[in-house]
């Protein structure tokens, strides 16, 4: 209850929640700064040093106390400056399977001087740090545990620093529309797709290898390694891909109805495993889900298309973040 | 540049830096405190460094607690208490050691660094000289650099990456520090009762004197007493305010005799009477001060045989008494053999060279007191320097060390060593402590005597003349006696002896320069107190400044100075504006337009360049350089300030001919 209230007050103060168009520059009014616990301890130390200086009438004690106090004030400016004018862009957010670690990528660059120990974190997660050099944008990636399939939103990011002396914590919030697509966790125990094993021939669907070799074509990014003509490469003919003639009868349909399992998630896991299997065999495959039909094809694009359909199956697009407070 | 997660362990290099900073700050204490404290500190710091180096676990808390108790007991056994300057600093050092030993988290490291700041402060309890101040500044720099190191995450910073930011922080803090120092309303300390040896007896003179006592006292501006004279004020050089007389000598320390033999004030000759009233500040001691020599003891007090006035009760509140003194006098022509023996007593095992020198004089000059005195004065006159910051002396034979090695000292060095030489030469002698001179308040002609006026001189006994006052300090620094301590340590503190020896050569010039610097330091930094602050602002045209007004000025100054520093920082590191490139580009286009080749509104920079190249081959190269830089700055990854400056200067130098090709 209290935590909720705190969160909503902080959301209101820091005007969170509106996704921003990149790049975001941390201008002066976006940066907040407060003393850290160490900063308060430092202030208490200064008070004690001042008392001692007065009591023992130590002029150099006064010099020491005032020097350190002023240093603390200057440190506040340095901490603020360490964050000011940084430019943030969203980076790579590659899809992962549920249970794996997702990475939210953010690129940070500095326009003027080198920034040291810039931290980045999502809410209560551990932070990652980087030094940012002029002309060399740093790519930070925030790890996050995934528990279930769906679109995992990154949410508000906090970019912060305590450099140089840790007396102050300067921070700013950035809200990119960063998200990682989380595929269902493949059910490796599910075996091969039904049509790949057993009575494939009887149903008129060829198993891999039965297909007729057609021609060699130039390699395109995403072609399965199995299809690369390694012999041709050895003959120094360059990277070529073996093209097979796909007949209508050789199409493999991965069907929701055929995936046996208890509940939607279990079925999706089976299908995810089948998609991976089919792709590994270099098989052309299609996917049939209730309300969705993806025509047969192969290659990374097809694999991605199918896994995405599985990930987002019956999932509202802006689902609550897995693992985040409701 | 790759991202790294936050670390959870203390980096070994950071720990080493902390250890180094600690060693630096403790080093000056090692000369002052018992040996075991230094050994203990080095051992613990080494142990901790080894733990960090070999990635071992820190010792269990029980062991640390055991060591803490052992070291505290050691401190108590050493001093018999745990308060007071030496004992307190020892205890703080011990605690710092153990903090170092048990620290495992970043938070504890930071506490250790803050503790280091306290250790810096403790050094000032012993000395506030310029060299020590600079040395401590370096220590603070090291501590801040250590703090910077601990706040870096990821790649360990290089030495420069630690020292430079720390140095920048301190340099930029200097203006603010100066504002605080000048304007922070000063109050007269202490706020609470200090341990008696907190600052070498700020409260006043004590009943013993060893080298170093009075030169510490002299830094205190605290009031000792005030005097208003009934008639004319005697000359400065005659104002010897007599206090404790020390005749019991053990080779290091001069003490009062434990049995204060009361006496009578009978003088064979007593002329030049002076009448005055003394207002004595509380000192919790029994001494009353009077000009040499008192005519009668004020009520509630009695004289001792050595002309000391003793109050029957300790002076625990301000005391006012009327006095009369004779400036010209003669007393004590007759002393018994026992008394004579007391005033000749020496510890033969200490200061052997000084004793040998005294005996040699006695032999050479056939024991003639006048000749021996002249020889001694000549010695001091020739080679010695009067300074507030004398070097530390050998603990066993300090006067040998002073007379034959360091030759730099303060009044207690001169008085102590002189009386010793006299005793060795067979002349009864003793040390008299008290105050010399004072400062005249121009408004009421009152004489203000401060702790800073504390002084020590000697009396020797001469047949038929009795006890005669000799001030060896006057031989070294006549101004000390004629005009006061500030004048003597100031630039005009000319020692005739040195002029004779060096003919105002380079060495002497440097020494005078250094003394002048030291004098200003003592006056404006060390002595900057409530009165000085008031005087400073009165000189600036702000009389009668109270702390409220000062506070307001301080706030204003902090905003102005802090704002200037902030503005400097922000302006220097402001990111170059993209618009700067556009401004330059527009200017370039305007130049070409004036020359008859305007850019079409729809035309992009590259198309425009192509057209310039086609129609103006003469300006093509310049135009290409400008356009490329503009495109990079505006559409590419951006430009640094230098690149923008170059673009602007190229545009400025660009000349387009007006005729068309």
PDB file of N, CA and C in Angstrom, chain B residues 98-176:
ATOM      1  N   UNK B  98      41.556  -0.540  13.462  1.00  0.00           N
ATOM      2  CA  UNK B  98      40.644  -1.665  13.518  1.00  0.00           C
ATOM      3  C   UNK B  98      39.524  -1.510  12.514  1.00  0.00           C
ATOM      4  N   UNK B  99      39.173  -0.256  12.232  1.00  0.00           N
ATOM      5  CA  UNK B  99      38.191  -0.017  11.171  1.00  0.00           C
ATOM      6  C   UNK B  99      38.741  -0.545   9.848  1.00  0.00           C
ATOM      7  N   UNK B 100      40.032  -0.275   9.622  1.00  0.00           N
ATOM      8  CA  UNK B 100      40.661  -0.753   8.394  1.00  0.00           C
ATOM      9  C   UNK B 100      40.628  -2.268   8.334  1.00  0.00           C
ATOM     10  N   UNK B 101      40.902  -2.863   9.497  1.00  0.00           N
ATOM     11  CA  UNK B 101      41.033  -4.318   9.542  1.00  0.00           C
ATOM     12  C   UNK B 101      39.712  -5.002   9.231  1.00  0.00           C
ATOM     13  N   UNK B 102      38.618  -4.431   9.712  1.00  0.00           N
ATOM     14  CA  UNK B 102      37.361  -5.166   9.594  1.00  0.00           C
ATOM     15  C   UNK B 102      36.521  -4.719   8.402  1.00  0.00           C
ATOM     16  N   UNK B 103      36.998  -3.749   7.630  1.00  0.00           N
ATOM     17  CA  UNK B 103      36.123  -3.247   6.571  1.00  0.00           C
ATOM     18  C   UNK B 103      35.982  -4.278   5.456  1.00  0.00           C
ATOM     19  N   UNK B 104      34.758  -4.474   5.051  1.00  0.00           N
ATOM     20  CA  UNK B 104      34.524  -5.396   3.930  1.00  0.00           C
ATOM     21  C   UNK B 104      33.638  -4.778   2.885  1.00  0.00           C
ATOM     22  N   UNK B 105      32.861  -3.805   3.227  1.00  0.00           N
ATOM     23  CA  UNK B 105      31.948  -3.241   2.234  1.00  0.00           C
ATOM     24  C   UNK B 105      32.387  -1.834   1.866  1.00  0.00           C
ATOM     25  N   UNK B 106      31.844  -1.387   0.771  1.00  0.00           N
ATOM     26  CA  UNK B 106      32.101  -0.033   0.286  1.00  0.00           C
ATOM     27  C   UNK B 106      31.749   1.000   1.361  1.00  0.00           C
ATOM     28  N   UNK B 107      30.657   0.754   2.083  1.00  0.00           N
ATOM     29  CA  UNK B 107      30.194   1.692   3.086  1.00  0.00           C
ATOM     30  C   UNK B 107      31.236   1.850   4.198  1.00  0.00           C
ATOM     31  N   UNK B 108      31.826   0.721   4.587  1.00  0.00           N
ATOM     32  CA  UNK B 108      32.820   0.777   5.652  1.00  0.00           C
ATOM     33  C   UNK B 108      34.094   1.469   5.188  1.00  0.00           C
ATOM     34  N   UNK B 109      34.399   1.304   3.892  1.00  0.00           N
ATOM     35  CA  UNK B 109      35.558   1.986   3.330  1.00  0.00           C
ATOM     36  C   UNK B 109      35.348   3.492   3.422  1.00  0.00           C
ATOM     37  N   UNK B 110      34.159   3.920   3.065  1.00  0.00           N
ATOM     38  CA  UNK B 110      33.872   5.356   3.089  1.00  0.00           C
ATOM     39  C   UNK B 110      34.004   5.884   4.518  1.00  0.00           C
ATOM     40  N   UNK B 111      33.517   5.103   5.486  1.00  0.00           N
ATOM     41  CA  UNK B 111      33.663   5.516   6.889  1.00  0.00           C
ATOM     42  C   UNK B 111      35.137   5.633   7.253  1.00  0.00           C
ATOM     43  N   UNK B 112      35.944   4.689   6.751  1.00  0.00           N
ATOM     44  CA  UNK B 112      37.384   4.742   7.042  1.00  0.00           C
ATOM     45  C   UNK B 112      38.000   6.010   6.468  1.00  0.00           C
ATOM     46  N   UNK B 113      37.543   6.404   5.284  1.00  0.00           N
ATOM     47  CA  UNK B 113      38.088   7.621   4.676  1.00  0.00           C
ATOM     48  C   UNK B 113      37.675   8.847   5.493  1.00  0.00           C
ATOM     49  N   UNK B 114      36.434   8.861   5.970  1.00  0.00           N
ATOM     50  CA  UNK B 114      35.999   9.977   6.815  1.00  0.00           C
ATOM     51  C   UNK B 114      36.824  10.019   8.102  1.00  0.00           C
ATOM     52  N   UNK B 115      37.130   8.837   8.613  1.00  0.00           N
ATOM     53  CA  UNK B 115      37.979   8.753   9.800  1.00  0.00           C
ATOM     54  C   UNK B 115      39.353   9.353   9.491  1.00  0.00           C
ATOM     55  N   UNK B 116      39.795   9.126   8.255  1.00  0.00           N
ATOM     56  CA  UNK B 116      41.071   9.710   7.812  1.00  0.00           C
ATOM     57  C   UNK B 116      41.047  11.226   7.903  1.00  0.00           C
ATOM     58  N   UNK B 117      39.896  11.841   7.609  1.00  0.00           N
ATOM     59  CA  UNK B 117      39.796  13.298   7.718  1.00  0.00           C
ATOM     60  C   UNK B 117      40.000  13.736   9.175  1.00  0.00           C
ATOM     61  N   UNK B 118      39.479  12.920  10.101  1.00  0.00           N
ATOM     62  CA  UNK B 118      39.702  13.233  11.512  1.00  0.00           C
ATOM     63  C   UNK B 118      41.175  13.118  11.867  1.00  0.00           C
ATOM     64  N   UNK B 119      41.844  12.133  11.286  1.00  0.00           N
ATOM     65  CA  UNK B 119      43.268  11.975  11.562  1.00  0.00           C
ATOM     66  C   UNK B 119      44.049  13.181  11.055  1.00  0.00           C
ATOM     67  N   UNK B 120      43.606  13.739   9.924  1.00  0.00           N
ATOM     68  CA  UNK B 120      44.233  14.968   9.424  1.00  0.00           C
ATOM     69  C   UNK B 120      44.081  16.060  10.482  1.00  0.00           C
ATOM     70  N   UNK B 121      42.869  16.157  11.019  1.00  0.00           N
ATOM     71  CA  UNK B 121      42.589  17.178  12.030  1.00  0.00           C
ATOM     72  C   UNK B 121      43.475  17.004  13.260  1.00  0.00           C
ATOM     73  N   UNK B 122      43.696  15.758  13.691  1.00  0.00           N
ATOM     74  CA  UNK B 122      44.489  15.555  14.903  1.00  0.00           C
ATOM     75  C   UNK B 122      45.916  16.051  14.716  1.00  0.00           C
ATOM     76  N   UNK B 123      46.414  16.025  13.491  1.00  0.00           N
ATOM     77  CA  UNK B 123      47.768  16.528  13.251  1.00  0.00           C
ATOM     78  C   UNK B 123      47.860  18.008  13.603  1.00  0.00           C
ATOM     79  N   UNK B 124      46.753  18.732  13.400  1.00  0.00           N
ATOM     80  CA  UNK B 124      46.788  20.172  13.658  1.00  0.00           C
ATOM     81  C   UNK B 124      46.822  20.484  15.151  1.00  0.00           C
ATOM     82  N   UNK B 125      46.476  19.486  15.975  1.00  0.00           N
ATOM     83  CA  UNK B 125      46.593  19.692  17.418  1.00  0.00           C
ATOM     84  C   UNK B 125      48.048  19.857  17.805  1.00  0.00           C
ATOM     85  N   UNK B 126      48.947  19.310  16.982  1.00  0.00           N
ATOM     86  CA  UNK B 126      50.369  19.349  17.321  1.00  0.00           C
ATOM     87  C   UNK B 126      51.099  20.483  16.620  1.00  0.00           C
ATOM     88  N   UNK B 127      50.699  20.765  15.401  1.00  0.00           N
ATOM     89  CA  UNK B 127      51.388  21.833  14.686  1.00  0.00           C
ATOM     90  C   UNK B 127      50.472  22.380  13.607  1.00  0.00           C
ATOM     91  N   UNK B 128      50.585  23.680  13.375  1.00  0.00           N
ATOM     92  CA  UNK B 128      49.809  24.292  12.298  1.00  0.00           C
ATOM     93  C   UNK B 128      50.739  25.058  11.375  1.00  0.00           C
ATOM     94  N   UNK B 129      51.947  24.539  11.208  1.00  0.00           N
ATOM     95  CA  UNK B 129      52.924  25.233  10.371  1.00  0.00           C
ATOM     96  C   UNK B 129      52.567  25.084   8.897  1.00  0.00           C
ATOM     97  N   UNK B 130      53.204  25.906   8.074  1.00  0.00           N
ATOM     98  CA  UNK B 130      52.939  25.854   6.637  1.00  0.00           C
ATOM     99  C   UNK B 130      53.312  24.489   6.049  1.00  0.00           C
ATOM    100  N   UNK B 131      54.512  23.961   6.345  1.00  0.00           N
ATOM    101  CA  UNK B 131      54.841  22.661   5.742  1.00  0.00           C
ATOM    102  C   UNK B 131      53.845  21.575   6.114  1.00  0.00           C
ATOM    103  N   UNK B 132      53.455  21.542   7.399  1.00  0.00           N
ATOM    104  CA  UNK B 132      52.508  20.497   7.794  1.00  0.00           C
ATOM    105  C   UNK B 132      51.159  20.718   7.102  1.00  0.00           C
ATOM    106  N   UNK B 133      50.767  21.991   6.977  1.00  0.00           N
ATOM    107  CA  UNK B 133      49.506  22.287   6.291  1.00  0.00           C
ATOM    108  C   UNK B 133      49.523  21.780   4.862  1.00  0.00           C
ATOM    109  N   UNK B 134      50.632  22.028   4.163  1.00  0.00           N
ATOM    110  CA  UNK B 134      50.735  21.573   2.770  1.00  0.00           C
ATOM    111  C   UNK B 134      50.739  20.053   2.707  1.00  0.00           C
ATOM    112  N   UNK B 135      51.471  19.455   3.642  1.00  0.00           N
ATOM    113  CA  UNK B 135      51.545  17.995   3.678  1.00  0.00           C
ATOM    114  C   UNK B 135      50.152  17.396   3.887  1.00  0.00           C
ATOM    115  N   UNK B 136      49.394  18.022   4.770  1.00  0.00           N
ATOM    116  CA  UNK B 136      48.052  17.511   5.050  1.00  0.00           C
ATOM    117  C   UNK B 136      47.126  17.725   3.848  1.00  0.00           C
ATOM    118  N   UNK B 137      47.399  18.803   3.100  1.00  0.00           N
ATOM    119  CA  UNK B 137      46.609  19.025   1.878  1.00  0.00           C
ATOM    120  C   UNK B 137      46.832  17.855   0.909  1.00  0.00           C
ATOM    121  N   UNK B 138      48.098  17.416   0.828  1.00  0.00           N
ATOM    122  CA  UNK B 138      48.403  16.263  -0.025  1.00  0.00           C
ATOM    123  C   UNK B 138      47.663  15.028   0.490  1.00  0.00           C
ATOM    124  N   UNK B 139      47.622  14.892   1.806  1.00  0.00           N
ATOM    125  CA  UNK B 139      46.911  13.738   2.389  1.00  0.00           C
ATOM    126  C   UNK B 139      45.430  13.774   2.006  1.00  0.00           C
ATOM    127  N   UNK B 140      44.827  14.965   2.123  1.00  0.00           N
ATOM    128  CA  UNK B 140      43.409  15.093   1.766  1.00  0.00           C
ATOM    129  C   UNK B 140      43.222  14.739   0.289  1.00  0.00           C
ATOM    130  N   UNK B 141      44.156  15.195  -0.509  1.00  0.00           N
ATOM    131  CA  UNK B 141      44.107  14.885  -1.946  1.00  0.00           C
ATOM    132  C   UNK B 141      44.109  13.367  -2.151  1.00  0.00           C
ATOM    133  N   UNK B 142      45.002  12.681  -1.433  1.00  0.00           N
ATOM    134  CA  UNK B 142      45.078  11.222  -1.560  1.00  0.00           C
ATOM    135  C   UNK B 142      43.770  10.571  -1.122  1.00  0.00           C
ATOM    136  N   UNK B 143      43.191  11.087  -0.041  1.00  0.00           N
ATOM    137  CA  UNK B 143      41.939  10.492   0.434  1.00  0.00           C
ATOM    138  C   UNK B 143      40.824  10.678  -0.600  1.00  0.00           C
ATOM    139  N   UNK B 144      40.763  11.875  -1.180  1.00  0.00           N
ATOM    140  CA  UNK B 144      39.708  12.117  -2.175  1.00  0.00           C
ATOM    141  C   UNK B 144      39.951  11.229  -3.396  1.00  0.00           C
ATOM    142  N   UNK B 145      41.243  11.101  -3.768  1.00  0.00           N
ATOM    143  CA  UNK B 145      41.562  10.247  -4.910  1.00  0.00           C
ATOM    144  C   UNK B 145      41.138   8.806  -4.630  1.00  0.00           C
ATOM    145  N   UNK B 146      41.329   8.386  -3.376  1.00  0.00           N
ATOM    146  CA  UNK B 146      40.890   7.041  -2.994  1.00  0.00           C
ATOM    147  C   UNK B 146      39.378   6.919  -3.124  1.00  0.00           C
ATOM    148  N   UNK B 147      38.692   7.960  -2.674  1.00  0.00           N
ATOM    149  CA  UNK B 147      37.230   7.973  -2.761  1.00  0.00           C
ATOM    150  C   UNK B 147      36.781   7.905  -4.225  1.00  0.00           C
ATOM    151  N   UNK B 148      37.491   8.631  -5.094  1.00  0.00           N
ATOM    152  CA  UNK B 148      37.170   8.591  -6.529  1.00  0.00           C
ATOM    153  C   UNK B 148      37.348   7.169  -7.043  1.00  0.00           C
ATOM    154  N   UNK B 149      38.446   6.526  -6.640  1.00  0.00           N
ATOM    155  CA  UNK B 149      38.698   5.155  -7.082  1.00  0.00           C
ATOM    156  C   UNK B 149      37.574   4.218  -6.674  1.00  0.00           C
ATOM    157  N   UNK B 150      37.085   4.389  -5.448  1.00  0.00           N
ATOM    158  CA  UNK B 150      36.026   3.504  -4.974  1.00  0.00           C
ATOM    159  C   UNK B 150      34.698   3.779  -5.669  1.00  0.00           C
ATOM    160  N   UNK B 151      34.574   4.944  -6.287  1.00  0.00           N
ATOM    161  CA  UNK B 151      33.319   5.255  -6.969  1.00  0.00           C
ATOM    162  C   UNK B 151      33.374   4.976  -8.455  1.00  0.00           C
ATOM    163  N   UNK B 152      34.493   4.395  -8.904  1.00  0.00           N
ATOM    164  CA  UNK B 152      34.549   3.969 -10.289  1.00  0.00           C
ATOM    165  C   UNK B 152      34.089   2.531 -10.353  1.00  0.00           C
ATOM    166  N   UNK B 153      33.217   2.230 -11.296  1.00  0.00           N
ATOM    167  CA  UNK B 153      32.753   0.864 -11.451  1.00  0.00           C
ATOM    168  C   UNK B 153      33.350   0.337 -12.748  1.00  0.00           C
ATOM    169  N   UNK B 154      33.799  -0.902 -12.716  1.00  0.00           N
ATOM    170  CA  UNK B 154      34.353  -1.477 -13.936  1.00  0.00           C
ATOM    171  C   UNK B 154      35.858  -1.383 -13.949  1.00  0.00           C
ATOM    172  N   UNK B 155      36.418  -0.949 -15.050  1.00  0.00           N
ATOM    173  CA  UNK B 155      37.861  -0.894 -15.223  1.00  0.00           C
ATOM    174  C   UNK B 155      38.482  -0.056 -14.103  1.00  0.00           C
ATOM    175  N   UNK B 156      39.562  -0.596 -13.520  1.00  0.00           N
ATOM    176  CA  UNK B 156      40.219   0.151 -12.444  1.00  0.00           C
ATOM    177  C   UNK B 156      40.858   1.406 -13.021  1.00  0.00           C
ATOM    178  N   UNK B 157      40.665   2.539 -12.372  1.00  0.00           N
ATOM    179  CA  UNK B 157      41.214   3.789 -12.912  1.00  0.00           C
ATOM    180  C   UNK B 157      42.734   3.848 -12.783  1.00  0.00           C
ATOM    181  N   UNK B 158      43.349   4.578 -13.676  1.00  0.00           N
ATOM    182  CA  UNK B 158      44.789   4.775 -13.584  1.00  0.00           C
ATOM    183  C   UNK B 158      45.082   5.792 -12.488  1.00  0.00           C
ATOM    184  N   UNK B 159      46.371   5.959 -12.199  1.00  0.00           N
ATOM    185  CA  UNK B 159      46.760   6.916 -11.162  1.00  0.00           C
ATOM    186  C   UNK B 159      46.250   8.310 -11.528  1.00  0.00           C
ATOM    187  N   UNK B 160      46.432   8.667 -12.797  1.00  0.00           N
ATOM    188  CA  UNK B 160      45.987  10.009 -13.222  1.00  0.00           C
ATOM    189  C   UNK B 160      44.474  10.127 -13.131  1.00  0.00           C
ATOM    190  N   UNK B 161      43.783   9.045 -13.431  1.00  0.00           N
ATOM    191  CA  UNK B 161      42.317   9.100 -13.389  1.00  0.00           C
ATOM    192  C   UNK B 161      41.789   9.198 -11.963  1.00  0.00           C
ATOM    193  N   UNK B 162      42.668   8.902 -10.989  1.00  0.00           N
ATOM    194  CA  UNK B 162      42.265   9.134  -9.598  1.00  0.00           C
ATOM    195  C   UNK B 162      42.656  10.537  -9.164  1.00  0.00           C
ATOM    196  N   UNK B 163      43.928  10.870  -9.427  1.00  0.00           N
ATOM    197  CA  UNK B 163      44.455  12.124  -8.886  1.00  0.00           C
ATOM    198  C   UNK B 163      43.856  13.349  -9.569  1.00  0.00           C
ATOM    199  N   UNK B 164      43.627  13.263 -10.892  1.00  0.00           N
ATOM    200  CA  UNK B 164      43.169  14.452 -11.593  1.00  0.00           C
ATOM    201  C   UNK B 164      41.771  14.899 -11.151  1.00  0.00           C
ATOM    202  N   UNK B 165      40.778  13.994 -11.142  1.00  0.00           N
ATOM    203  CA  UNK B 165      39.466  14.472 -10.676  1.00  0.00           C
ATOM    204  C   UNK B 165      39.511  14.965  -9.241  1.00  0.00           C
ATOM    205  N   UNK B 166      40.288  14.265  -8.397  1.00  0.00           N
ATOM    206  CA  UNK B 166      40.375  14.689  -6.993  1.00  0.00           C
ATOM    207  C   UNK B 166      41.002  16.073  -6.903  1.00  0.00           C
ATOM    208  N   UNK B 167      42.071  16.298  -7.683  1.00  0.00           N
ATOM    209  CA  UNK B 167      42.724  17.602  -7.685  1.00  0.00           C
ATOM    210  C   UNK B 167      41.797  18.678  -8.200  1.00  0.00           C
ATOM    211  N   UNK B 168      41.024  18.355  -9.244  1.00  0.00           N
ATOM    212  CA  UNK B 168      40.090  19.336  -9.800  1.00  0.00           C
ATOM    213  C   UNK B 168      39.043  19.711  -8.753  1.00  0.00           C
ATOM    214  N   UNK B 169      38.542  18.701  -8.044  1.00  0.00           N
ATOM    215  CA  UNK B 169      37.543  18.974  -7.002  1.00  0.00           C
ATOM    216  C   UNK B 169      38.108  19.933  -5.968  1.00  0.00           C
ATOM    217  N   UNK B 170      39.338  19.649  -5.524  1.00  0.00           N
ATOM    218  CA  UNK B 170      39.919  20.470  -4.464  1.00  0.00           C
ATOM    219  C   UNK B 170      40.217  21.874  -4.966  1.00  0.00           C
ATOM    220  N   UNK B 171      40.762  21.971  -6.188  1.00  0.00           N
ATOM    221  CA  UNK B 171      41.084  23.289  -6.726  1.00  0.00           C
ATOM    222  C   UNK B 171      39.826  24.136  -6.855  1.00  0.00           C
ATOM    223  N   UNK B 172      38.776  23.514  -7.382  1.00  0.00           N
ATOM    224  CA  UNK B 172      37.543  24.271  -7.580  1.00  0.00           C
ATOM    225  C   UNK B 172      36.870  24.592  -6.261  1.00  0.00           C
ATOM    226  N   UNK B 173      37.238  23.845  -5.209  1.00  0.00           N
ATOM    227  CA  UNK B 173      36.649  24.114  -3.893  1.00  0.00           C
ATOM    228  C   UNK B 173      37.352  25.281  -3.201  1.00  0.00           C
ATOM    229  N   UNK B 174      38.559  25.645  -3.687  1.00  0.00           N
ATOM    230  CA  UNK B 174      39.350  26.659  -2.977  1.00  0.00           C
ATOM    231  C   UNK B 174      38.634  28.003  -2.820  1.00  0.00           C
ATOM    232  N   UNK B 175      38.020  28.563  -3.892  1.00  0.00           N
ATOM    233  CA  UNK B 175      37.367  29.864  -3.701  1.00  0.00           C
ATOM    234  C   UNK B 175      36.263  29.821  -2.642  1.00  0.00           C
ATOM    235  N   UNK B 176      35.471  28.751  -2.683  1.00  0.00           N
ATOM    236  CA  UNK B 176      34.401  28.610  -1.692  1.00  0.00           C
ATOM    237  C   UNK B 176      34.986  28.491  -0.297  1.00  0.00           C
TER     238      UNK B 176
END
